[in-house]
XYZ file of C-alpha atoms in Angstrom:
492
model
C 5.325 -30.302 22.278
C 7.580 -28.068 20.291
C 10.662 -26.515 21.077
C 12.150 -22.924 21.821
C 13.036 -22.302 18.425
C 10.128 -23.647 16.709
C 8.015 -21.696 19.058
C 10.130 -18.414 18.497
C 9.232 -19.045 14.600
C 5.846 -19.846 15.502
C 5.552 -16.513 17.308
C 7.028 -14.410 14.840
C 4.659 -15.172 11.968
C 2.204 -14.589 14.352
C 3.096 -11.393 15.109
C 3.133 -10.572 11.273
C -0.934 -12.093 10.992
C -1.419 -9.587 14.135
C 0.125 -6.370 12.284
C -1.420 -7.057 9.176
C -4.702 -7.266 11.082
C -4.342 -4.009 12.597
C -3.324 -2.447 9.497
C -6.420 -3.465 7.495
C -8.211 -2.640 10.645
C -6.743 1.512 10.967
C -7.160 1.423 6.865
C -10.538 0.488 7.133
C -11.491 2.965 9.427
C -9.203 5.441 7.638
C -11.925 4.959 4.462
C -14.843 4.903 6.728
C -14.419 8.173 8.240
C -12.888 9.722 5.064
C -9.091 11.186 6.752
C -6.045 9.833 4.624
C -2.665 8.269 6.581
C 0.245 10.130 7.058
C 2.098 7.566 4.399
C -0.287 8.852 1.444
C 1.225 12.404 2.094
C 3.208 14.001 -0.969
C 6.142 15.809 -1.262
C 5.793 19.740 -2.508
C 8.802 17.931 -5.152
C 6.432 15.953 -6.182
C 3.102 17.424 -6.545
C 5.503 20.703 -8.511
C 7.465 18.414 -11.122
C 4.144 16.373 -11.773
C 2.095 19.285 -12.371
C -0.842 18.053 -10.169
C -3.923 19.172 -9.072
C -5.944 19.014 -5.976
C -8.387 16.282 -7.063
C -5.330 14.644 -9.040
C -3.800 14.382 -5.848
C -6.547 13.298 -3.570
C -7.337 10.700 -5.614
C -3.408 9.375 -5.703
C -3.765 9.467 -2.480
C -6.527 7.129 -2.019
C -5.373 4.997 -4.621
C -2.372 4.657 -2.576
C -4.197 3.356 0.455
C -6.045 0.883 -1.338
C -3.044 -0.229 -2.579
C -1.922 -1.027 0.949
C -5.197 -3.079 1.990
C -4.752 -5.227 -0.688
C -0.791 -5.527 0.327
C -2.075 -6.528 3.585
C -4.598 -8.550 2.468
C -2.011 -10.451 0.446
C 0.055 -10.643 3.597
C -2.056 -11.967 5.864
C -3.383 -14.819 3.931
C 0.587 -16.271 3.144
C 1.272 -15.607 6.728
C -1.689 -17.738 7.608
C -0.827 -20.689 5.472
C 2.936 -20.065 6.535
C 1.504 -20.785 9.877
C -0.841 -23.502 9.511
C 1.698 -24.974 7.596
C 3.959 -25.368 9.804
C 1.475 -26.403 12.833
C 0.609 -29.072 10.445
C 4.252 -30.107 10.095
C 5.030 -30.521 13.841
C 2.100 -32.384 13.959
C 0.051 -29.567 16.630
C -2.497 -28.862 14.467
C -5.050 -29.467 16.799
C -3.347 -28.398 20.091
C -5.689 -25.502 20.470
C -4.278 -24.047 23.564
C -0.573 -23.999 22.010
C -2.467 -21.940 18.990
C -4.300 -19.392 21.970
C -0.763 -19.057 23.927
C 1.097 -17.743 20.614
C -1.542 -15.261 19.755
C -1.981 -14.092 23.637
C 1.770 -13.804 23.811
C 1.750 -11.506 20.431
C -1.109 -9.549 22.374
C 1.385 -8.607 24.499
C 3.984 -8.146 22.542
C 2.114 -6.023 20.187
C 0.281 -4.113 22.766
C 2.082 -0.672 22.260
C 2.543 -0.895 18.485
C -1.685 -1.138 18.569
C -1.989 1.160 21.039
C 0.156 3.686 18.767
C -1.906 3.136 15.612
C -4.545 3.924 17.648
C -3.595 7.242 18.777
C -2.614 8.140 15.380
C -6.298 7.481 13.870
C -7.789 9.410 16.494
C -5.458 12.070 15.595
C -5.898 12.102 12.381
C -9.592 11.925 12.548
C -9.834 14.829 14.924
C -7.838 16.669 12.415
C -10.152 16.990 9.755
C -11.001 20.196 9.484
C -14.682 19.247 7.804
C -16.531 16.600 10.476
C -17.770 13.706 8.058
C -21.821 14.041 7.882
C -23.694 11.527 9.819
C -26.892 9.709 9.063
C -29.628 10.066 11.616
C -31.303 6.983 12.476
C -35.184 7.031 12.908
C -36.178 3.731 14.845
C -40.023 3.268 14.632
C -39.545 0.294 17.025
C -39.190 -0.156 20.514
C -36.135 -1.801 20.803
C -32.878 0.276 21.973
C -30.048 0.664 18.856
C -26.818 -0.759 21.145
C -24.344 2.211 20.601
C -21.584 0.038 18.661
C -24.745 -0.795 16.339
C -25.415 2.960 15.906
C -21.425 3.696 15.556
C -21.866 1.834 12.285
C -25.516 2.670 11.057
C -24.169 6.096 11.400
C -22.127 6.127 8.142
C -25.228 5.147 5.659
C -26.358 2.137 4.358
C -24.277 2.990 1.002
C -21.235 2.857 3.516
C -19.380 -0.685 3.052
C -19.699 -2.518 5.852
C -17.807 -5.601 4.775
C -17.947 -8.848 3.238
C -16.311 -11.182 1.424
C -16.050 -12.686 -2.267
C -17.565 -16.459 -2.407
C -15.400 -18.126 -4.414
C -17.625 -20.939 -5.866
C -20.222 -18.179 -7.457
C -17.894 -15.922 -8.583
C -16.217 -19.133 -10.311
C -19.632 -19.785 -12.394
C -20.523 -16.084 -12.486
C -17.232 -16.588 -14.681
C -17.620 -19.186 -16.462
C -20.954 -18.054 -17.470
C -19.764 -15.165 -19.258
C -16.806 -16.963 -20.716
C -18.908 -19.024 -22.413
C -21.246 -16.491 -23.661
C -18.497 -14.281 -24.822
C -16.675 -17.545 -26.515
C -19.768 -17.923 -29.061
C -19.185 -14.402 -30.089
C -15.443 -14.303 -30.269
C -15.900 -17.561 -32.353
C -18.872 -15.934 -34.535
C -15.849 -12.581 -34.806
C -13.635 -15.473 -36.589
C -11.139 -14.832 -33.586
C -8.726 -17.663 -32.768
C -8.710 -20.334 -30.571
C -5.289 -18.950 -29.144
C -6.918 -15.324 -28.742
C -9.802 -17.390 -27.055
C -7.427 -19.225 -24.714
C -6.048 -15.793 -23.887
C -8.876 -14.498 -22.873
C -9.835 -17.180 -20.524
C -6.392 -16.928 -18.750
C -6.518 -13.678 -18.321
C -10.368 -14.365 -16.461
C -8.780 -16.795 -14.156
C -6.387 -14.168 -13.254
C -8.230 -11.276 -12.601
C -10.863 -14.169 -10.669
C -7.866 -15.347 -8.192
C -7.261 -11.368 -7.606
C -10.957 -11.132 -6.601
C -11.037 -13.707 -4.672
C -8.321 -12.281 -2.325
C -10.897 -9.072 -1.942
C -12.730 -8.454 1.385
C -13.251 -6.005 3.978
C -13.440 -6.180 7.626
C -16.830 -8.489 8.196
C -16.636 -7.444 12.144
C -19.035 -4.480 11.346
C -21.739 -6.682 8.725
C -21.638 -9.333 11.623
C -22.605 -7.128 14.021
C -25.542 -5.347 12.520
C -26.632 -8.424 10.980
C -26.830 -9.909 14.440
C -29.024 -7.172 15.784
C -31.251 -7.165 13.173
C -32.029 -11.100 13.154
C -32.115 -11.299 16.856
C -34.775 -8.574 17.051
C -36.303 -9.369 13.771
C -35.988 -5.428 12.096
C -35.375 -4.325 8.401
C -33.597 -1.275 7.961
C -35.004 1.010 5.492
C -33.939 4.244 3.617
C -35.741 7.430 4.411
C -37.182 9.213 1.412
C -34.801 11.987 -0.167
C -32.487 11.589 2.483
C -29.562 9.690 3.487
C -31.240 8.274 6.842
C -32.170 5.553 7.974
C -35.559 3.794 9.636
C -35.721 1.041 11.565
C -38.666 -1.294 11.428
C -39.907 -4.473 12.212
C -40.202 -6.760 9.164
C -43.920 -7.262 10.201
C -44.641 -3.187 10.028
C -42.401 -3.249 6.627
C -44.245 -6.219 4.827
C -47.877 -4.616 6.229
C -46.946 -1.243 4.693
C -45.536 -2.259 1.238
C -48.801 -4.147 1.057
C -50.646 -1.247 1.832
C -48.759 0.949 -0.907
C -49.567 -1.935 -3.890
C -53.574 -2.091 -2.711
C -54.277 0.298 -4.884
C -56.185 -1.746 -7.151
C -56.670 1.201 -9.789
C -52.457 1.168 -10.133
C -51.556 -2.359 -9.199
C -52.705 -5.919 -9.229
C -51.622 -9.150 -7.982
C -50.030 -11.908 -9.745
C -47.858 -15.079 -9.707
C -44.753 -16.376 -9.524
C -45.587 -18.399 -13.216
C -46.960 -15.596 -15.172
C -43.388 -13.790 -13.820
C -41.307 -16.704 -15.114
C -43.069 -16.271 -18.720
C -41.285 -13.043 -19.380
C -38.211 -13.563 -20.348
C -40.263 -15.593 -23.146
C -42.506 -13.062 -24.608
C -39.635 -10.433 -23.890
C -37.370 -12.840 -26.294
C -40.393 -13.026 -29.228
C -40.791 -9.224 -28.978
C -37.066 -8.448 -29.747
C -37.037 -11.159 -32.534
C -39.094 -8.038 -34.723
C -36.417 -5.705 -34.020
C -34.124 -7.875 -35.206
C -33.745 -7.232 -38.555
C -33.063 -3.341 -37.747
C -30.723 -2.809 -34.740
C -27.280 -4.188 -34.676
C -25.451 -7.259 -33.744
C -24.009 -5.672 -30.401
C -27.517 -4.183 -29.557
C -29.755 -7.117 -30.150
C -27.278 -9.341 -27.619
C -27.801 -6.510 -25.562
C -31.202 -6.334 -24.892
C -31.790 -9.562 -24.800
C -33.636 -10.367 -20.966
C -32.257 -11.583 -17.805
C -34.401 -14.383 -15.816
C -35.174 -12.544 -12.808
C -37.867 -10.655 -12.493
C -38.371 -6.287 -11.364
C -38.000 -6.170 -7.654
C -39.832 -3.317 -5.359
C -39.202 -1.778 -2.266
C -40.116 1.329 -0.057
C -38.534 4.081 1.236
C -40.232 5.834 4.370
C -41.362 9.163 4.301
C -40.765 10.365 7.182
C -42.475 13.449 6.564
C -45.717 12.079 6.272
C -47.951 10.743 8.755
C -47.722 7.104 9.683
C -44.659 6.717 7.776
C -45.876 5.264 4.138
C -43.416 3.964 1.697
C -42.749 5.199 -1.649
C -42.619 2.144 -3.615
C -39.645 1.902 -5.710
C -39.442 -0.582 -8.588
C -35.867 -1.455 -9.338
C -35.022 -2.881 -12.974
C -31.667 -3.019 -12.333
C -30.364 -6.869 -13.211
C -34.192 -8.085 -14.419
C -35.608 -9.162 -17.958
C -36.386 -5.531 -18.850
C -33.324 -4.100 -18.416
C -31.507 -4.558 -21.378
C -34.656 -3.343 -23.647
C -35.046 -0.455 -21.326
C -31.470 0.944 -21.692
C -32.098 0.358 -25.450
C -35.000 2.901 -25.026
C -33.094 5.190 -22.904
C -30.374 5.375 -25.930
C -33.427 5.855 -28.920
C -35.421 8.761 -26.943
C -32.548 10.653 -25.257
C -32.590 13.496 -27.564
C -36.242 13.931 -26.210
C -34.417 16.108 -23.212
C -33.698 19.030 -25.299
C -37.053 19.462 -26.523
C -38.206 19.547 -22.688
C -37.884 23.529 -22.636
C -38.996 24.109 -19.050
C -36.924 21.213 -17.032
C -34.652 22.108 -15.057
C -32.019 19.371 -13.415
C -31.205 20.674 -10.177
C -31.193 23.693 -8.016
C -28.074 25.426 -9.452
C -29.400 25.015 -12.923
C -32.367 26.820 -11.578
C -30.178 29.851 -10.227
C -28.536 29.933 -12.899
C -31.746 30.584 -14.982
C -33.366 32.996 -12.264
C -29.943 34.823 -12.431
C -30.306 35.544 -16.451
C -34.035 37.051 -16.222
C -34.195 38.243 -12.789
C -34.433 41.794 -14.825
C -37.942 40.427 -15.683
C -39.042 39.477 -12.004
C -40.535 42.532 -10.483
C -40.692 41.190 -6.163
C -44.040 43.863 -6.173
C -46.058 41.385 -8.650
C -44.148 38.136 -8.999
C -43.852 35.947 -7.241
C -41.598 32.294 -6.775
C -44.243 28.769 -6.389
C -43.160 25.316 -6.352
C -45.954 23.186 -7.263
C -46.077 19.274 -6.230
C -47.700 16.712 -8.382
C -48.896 14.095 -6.197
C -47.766 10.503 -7.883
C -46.559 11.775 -10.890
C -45.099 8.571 -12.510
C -47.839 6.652 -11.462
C -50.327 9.207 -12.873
C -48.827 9.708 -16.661
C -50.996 9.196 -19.449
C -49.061 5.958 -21.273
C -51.162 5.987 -24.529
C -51.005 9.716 -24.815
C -47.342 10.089 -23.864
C -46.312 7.057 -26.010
C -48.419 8.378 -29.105
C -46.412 11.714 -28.566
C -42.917 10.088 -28.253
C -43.605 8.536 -31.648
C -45.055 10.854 -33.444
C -41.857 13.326 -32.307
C -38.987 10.266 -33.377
C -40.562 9.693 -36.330
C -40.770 13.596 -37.557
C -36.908 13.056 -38.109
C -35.950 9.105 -37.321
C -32.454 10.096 -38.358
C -32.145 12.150 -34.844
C -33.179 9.403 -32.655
C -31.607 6.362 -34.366
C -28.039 6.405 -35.306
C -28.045 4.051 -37.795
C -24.182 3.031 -38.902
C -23.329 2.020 -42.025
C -20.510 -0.681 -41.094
C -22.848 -2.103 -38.376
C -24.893 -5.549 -38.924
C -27.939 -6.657 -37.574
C -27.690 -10.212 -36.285
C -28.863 -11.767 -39.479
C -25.871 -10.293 -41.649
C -27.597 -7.465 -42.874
C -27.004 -3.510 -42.914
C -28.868 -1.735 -39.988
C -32.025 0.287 -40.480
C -34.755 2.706 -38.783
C -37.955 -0.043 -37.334
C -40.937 1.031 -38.846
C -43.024 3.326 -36.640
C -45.691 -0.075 -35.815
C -42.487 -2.403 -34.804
C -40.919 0.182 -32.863
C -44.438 1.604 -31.297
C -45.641 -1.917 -30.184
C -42.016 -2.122 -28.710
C -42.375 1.029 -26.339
C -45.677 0.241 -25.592
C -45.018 -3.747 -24.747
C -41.770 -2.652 -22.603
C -43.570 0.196 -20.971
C -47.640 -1.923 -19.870
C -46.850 -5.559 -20.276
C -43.897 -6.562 -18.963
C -44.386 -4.531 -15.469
C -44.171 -7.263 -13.302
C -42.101 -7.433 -10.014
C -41.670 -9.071 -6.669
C -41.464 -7.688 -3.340
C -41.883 -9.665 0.066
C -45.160 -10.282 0.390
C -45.360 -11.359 -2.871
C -45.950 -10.494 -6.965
C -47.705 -7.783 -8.447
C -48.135 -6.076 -11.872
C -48.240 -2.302 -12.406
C -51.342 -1.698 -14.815
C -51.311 2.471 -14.782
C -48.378 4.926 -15.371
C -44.654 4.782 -15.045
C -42.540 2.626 -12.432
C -40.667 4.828 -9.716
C -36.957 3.152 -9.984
C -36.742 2.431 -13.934
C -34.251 3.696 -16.259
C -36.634 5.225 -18.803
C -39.318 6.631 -15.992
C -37.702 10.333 -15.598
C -36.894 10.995 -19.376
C -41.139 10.002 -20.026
C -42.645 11.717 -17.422
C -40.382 14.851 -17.990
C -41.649 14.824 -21.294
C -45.534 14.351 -20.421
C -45.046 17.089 -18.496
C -43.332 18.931 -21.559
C -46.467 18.469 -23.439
C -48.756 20.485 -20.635
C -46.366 23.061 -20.437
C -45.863 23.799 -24.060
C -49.969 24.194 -24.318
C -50.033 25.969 -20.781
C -46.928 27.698 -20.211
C -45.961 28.868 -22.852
C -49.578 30.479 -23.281
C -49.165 32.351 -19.849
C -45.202 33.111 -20.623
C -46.762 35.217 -23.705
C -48.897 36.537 -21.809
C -46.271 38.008 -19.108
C -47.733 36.194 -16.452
C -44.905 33.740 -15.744
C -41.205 35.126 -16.717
């Protein structure tokens, strides 16, 4: 048993866990649906002297209530070991109804505090004078969405939802890199003490991530529903929404979109794992040309491409576009490499265009040209574009325009080494050829969930490098048929 006092104290740090619970909780929500506190707000003083602007002080603003979420983060953990602590002390660790009669009375206690913070969210979210956009949610099942479940799925699947850091991964997620990055500090004739620095400046930022989460009430929730009912949430194709399926329909449609046998092929799990390998052996001949920082660069991860769908809900029967993500796998390194080398390949694309406004803007200079009695504005589709480009004709283009003027394309540094401790140079057209090509057919495996397959036709929807190519195969049929018609005065 414990006594008046001890219980007073007992009930008091309590009541601080409580408050910083509800705190976190109304901050949460404050980020979820987008409306800042009342405590962000600055002074006309302020915002004059400092000379800021809107977006200046919006983000402030936000800055300043992630501050507070990680104050209360901060608080709630000491106030939880202040209070296990001292359970452990008096020896009523374990009295678990002593532990539920100090939070119940804090309940009550607390009740019109809570009730107050919530009144001042709802206030402040009925306020806005823009209503945040919501996500519709297209279930293709026939299970019912629970409304609390659809209160979340509402916000996006890019919407945080929670979670928390694991401590034990993030440890040798750390230690990993420390290690990589000590063999280069040590090859950079940097000191042991510089070293040392380095590493205890790692184990502070690590403790600081550790102490990172968000509310896990909402993850738990939809997590729940999902497993119970067996579904997959999806995203919808060109949209922010969301489908719900069952992971049966999912699996039986993504192997419906990789049957094409003219586009794709099965594989295994082993001819996967050999990547990294022949990925490794193919940047050994681009070694002696590219620098130090660039060959460590593109060096390959172990894990393989990994493909998903998104539903197009504006088809029949709701197909998936497969998307192949490279994000994290052995290609990516080599294919940001790529991206780097053949970027200047945009400006030669005459006739892209990279968004609506750019089009305006365009229609805006020549509409002097467009006569409304004999022109006309088309959009024209093309049905599986990446999957439909031409590699060896594309490639054969892309090299033939780098290599008109290397110089362009590779920015070649006189104070830069290769990894072998010579000056950096332009790769001969065959080494750097082979290299596109290998990157581009070869090493197009991936894995989805019913199993492996390997791309043998076209581009990969979801890769780095995939937009800049086919924007440029396309460049080559307009220049020959475009341009012809343009002359012409057919198309302005």
């Amino acid at each position: 048993m414990v006594n008046r006092t001890e219980e007073k104290y007992l009930l008091n740090v309590a009541r601080k866990i409580h408050q910083a619970n509800r705190s976190l909780e109304i901050l949460y929500d404050c980020e979820r649906f987008k409306v800042l506190p009342h405590f962000t707000f600055m002074t006309k003083k302020v915002v004059t002297s400092a000379k800021l602007s809107p977006e200046r002080i919006n983000e402030l603003r936000w800055d300043h209530v992630r501050s507070q979420i990680k104050i209360q983060e901060n608080r709630k953990i000491f106030n939880y070991k202040k209070y296990n602590l001292t359970l452990k002390n008096l020896n009523v660790a374990d009295d678990m109804e002593l532990r539920q009669n100090i939070f119940s009375d804090v309940a009550k206690i607390e009740l019109v505090r809570d009730n107050r913070r919530e009144h001042t969210l709802n206030r402040l979210i009925k306020s806005q004078k823009i209503e945040p956009a919501t996500i519709s949610i297209i279930n293709q099942t026939d299970i019912i969405i629970p409304p609390d479940v659809s209160d979340i799925l509402k916000f996006g699947l890019k919407n945080n939802i929670g979670g928390r850091t694991k401590p034990l991964t993030l440890l040798s997620k750390f230690d990993g890199m420390f290690e990589h990055w000590t063999k280069y500090a040590r090859s950079e004739n940097l000191s042991e003490l510089q070293i040392l620095n380095v590493r205890a400046r790692c184990f502070v930022i690590y403790d600081e991530m550790c102490k990172c989460s968000t509310n896990t009430a909402y993850t738990k929730r939809v997590n729940k529903f999902l497993d119970l009912n067996d579904l997959i949430l999806a995203p919808v194709d060109k949209s922010k929404n969301i489908c719900v399926l069952t992971k049966q329909d999912y699996e039986q449609k993504i192997k419906n979109v990789f049957s094409d046998t003219k586009k794709f092929c099965p594989t295994d799990s082993e001819s996967i794992s050999k990547n990294p390998q022949n990925i490794r052996s193919l940047i050994r001949q681009l070694e002696p040309y590219i620098s130090k920082n660039d060959f460590y660069k593109i060096l390959p991860l172990e894990a393989p491409k990994r493909a998903y769908g998104t539903v197009k809900c504006h088809k029949p029967n709701f197909p998936l576009r497969p998307i192949v993500a490279t994000m994290d796998s052995a290609c990516t390194g080599a294919e940001q490499y790529i991206h780097k080398i053949l970027k200047p390949l945009e400006n030669l694309c005459t006739y892209a265009i990279s968004s609506t406004k750019q089009f305006k803007s365009y229609f805006l200079e020549t509409r002097t040209k467009f006569d409304p009695s004999i022109h006309e504005i088309i959009t024209i589709d093309a049905h599986k574009l990446y999957t439909s480009v031409n590699l060896e004709l594309v490639i054969t283009e892309i090299i033939k325009e780098v290599y008109k003027n290397p110089t362009h394309f590779f920015k070649i540094d006189p104070n830069e080494k290769t990894n072998t401790g010579f000056c950096t140079k332009i790769p001969t057209k065959i080494i750097f050829r082979n290299f596109l090509y290998q990157i581009l057919t070869k090493f197009n495996n991936f894995s989805t969930v019913t199993g492996f397959y390997r791309q043998i036709e076209g581009l990969s929807m979801g890769s780095k490098i995939s937009p800049l190519i086919a924007n440029f195969y396309l460049n080559i049929m307009e220049q020959k048929i475009v341009k012809r018609e343009m002359e012409k005065g057919n198309i302005v």
